[in-house]
Amino acid sequence: MIRNSERKKVIHCNLMSVFLAAAYNPKAAVVFHAPKSCSHIAYNAFWEMRRKIENQKNLKTEHDCSNLFVTGLADKEAIFGGEKILKECLLDVVAEQKPEYIIVAAGCAAGVIGDDVAAICQEAEQTTGVPVLYVEGSGFMNQKAVDGVLSITKAICQRFVYPLLKRLKILQV
């Protein structure tokens, strides 16, 4: 029998909630720094939830998930690191999609291989001028659950809303 002290905490993938937080914002691009299979989990969950909502409410919304991207970490990156393909992916997304901002979530594989995702995001932002927001996504590899919606809301507020409010208060004085 397993004692309570030996039970593992139930943990979940955080990538789906990260994508769902920005799925309907056409101005945002979401990049998973993870294997392709991780993006399929979020993509399929999004479509399943959408189908249920549309069926219940007889809605037909226009959205094709064209703002979800994945670096596609593979065996080579697991050995040598995936920072290079993350940077290339971010540059390609900016060139092709021209988003107002990018949200990057690193999956478990990126955490295991030790990619410095935050540094790559900062470098890509400096290169392109497009804001790149990094949120934690590796749910199976850390013991804390990350609420993707809350994480993205906080990141957007800290990055865009609070500075705007600060400027407006200065202008009103």
XYZ file of C-alpha atoms in Angstrom, residues 25-109:
85
model
C -5.990 37.046 -30.162
C -4.945 37.466 -33.806
C -2.288 40.003 -32.776
C -0.417 37.438 -30.671
C 1.716 34.515 -31.765
C 2.237 31.596 -29.391
C 5.447 29.597 -29.715
C 5.987 26.327 -27.883
C 9.638 25.447 -27.435
C 8.851 21.755 -27.288
C 8.513 18.606 -29.416
C 5.779 18.615 -32.045
C 3.725 16.137 -30.027
C 3.317 18.752 -27.282
C 1.753 21.202 -29.702
C -0.689 18.525 -30.864
C -1.939 18.089 -27.317
C -2.761 21.796 -27.008
C -4.085 22.053 -30.568
C -6.413 19.063 -30.233
C -7.645 20.161 -26.811
C -8.403 23.611 -28.214
C -10.462 22.169 -31.077
C -12.295 19.751 -28.798
C -13.268 22.534 -26.376
C -14.268 24.795 -29.234
C -16.414 22.077 -30.822
C -18.250 21.472 -27.543
C -18.927 25.175 -27.004
C -20.062 25.739 -30.586
C -22.380 22.727 -30.458
C -23.951 23.785 -27.145
C -24.548 27.361 -28.215
C -25.000 26.864 -31.968
C -22.066 29.153 -32.659
C -19.744 29.218 -35.612
C -16.600 31.191 -34.921
C -13.847 31.969 -37.358
C -10.493 30.829 -36.040
C -7.951 28.502 -37.573
C -5.203 28.332 -34.904
C -2.781 30.003 -37.284
C -1.119 31.761 -34.357
C 0.269 28.557 -32.765
C 3.855 27.599 -33.610
C 6.258 24.969 -32.283
C 10.024 24.652 -32.540
C 9.762 20.874 -32.856
C 12.551 19.810 -30.520
C 13.950 16.475 -31.663
C 16.712 14.063 -30.637
C 19.455 16.312 -32.026
C 18.334 19.239 -29.856
C 17.990 16.946 -26.849
C 21.717 16.254 -27.190
C 23.081 19.600 -28.365
C 20.456 22.043 -27.093
C 17.597 23.776 -28.862
C 18.355 27.463 -28.408
C 19.336 27.873 -32.068
C 16.036 26.542 -33.424
C 14.075 28.640 -30.915
C 15.803 31.792 -32.142
C 15.232 30.812 -35.783
C 11.580 30.058 -35.068
C 11.026 33.431 -33.378
C 12.673 35.272 -36.282
C 10.567 33.313 -38.801
C 7.330 34.003 -36.901
C 8.071 37.738 -36.875
C 8.957 37.748 -40.585
C 5.950 35.695 -41.694
C 3.170 36.656 -39.269
C 4.186 40.148 -38.100
C 2.560 39.732 -34.662
C 2.257 42.609 -32.209
C 3.793 40.344 -29.574
C 4.905 36.745 -29.099
C 4.261 34.465 -26.149
C 6.849 31.736 -25.667
C 6.265 28.704 -23.453
C 9.058 26.206 -22.940
C 7.987 22.614 -22.565
C 9.524 19.924 -20.395
C 12.158 18.897 -22.951
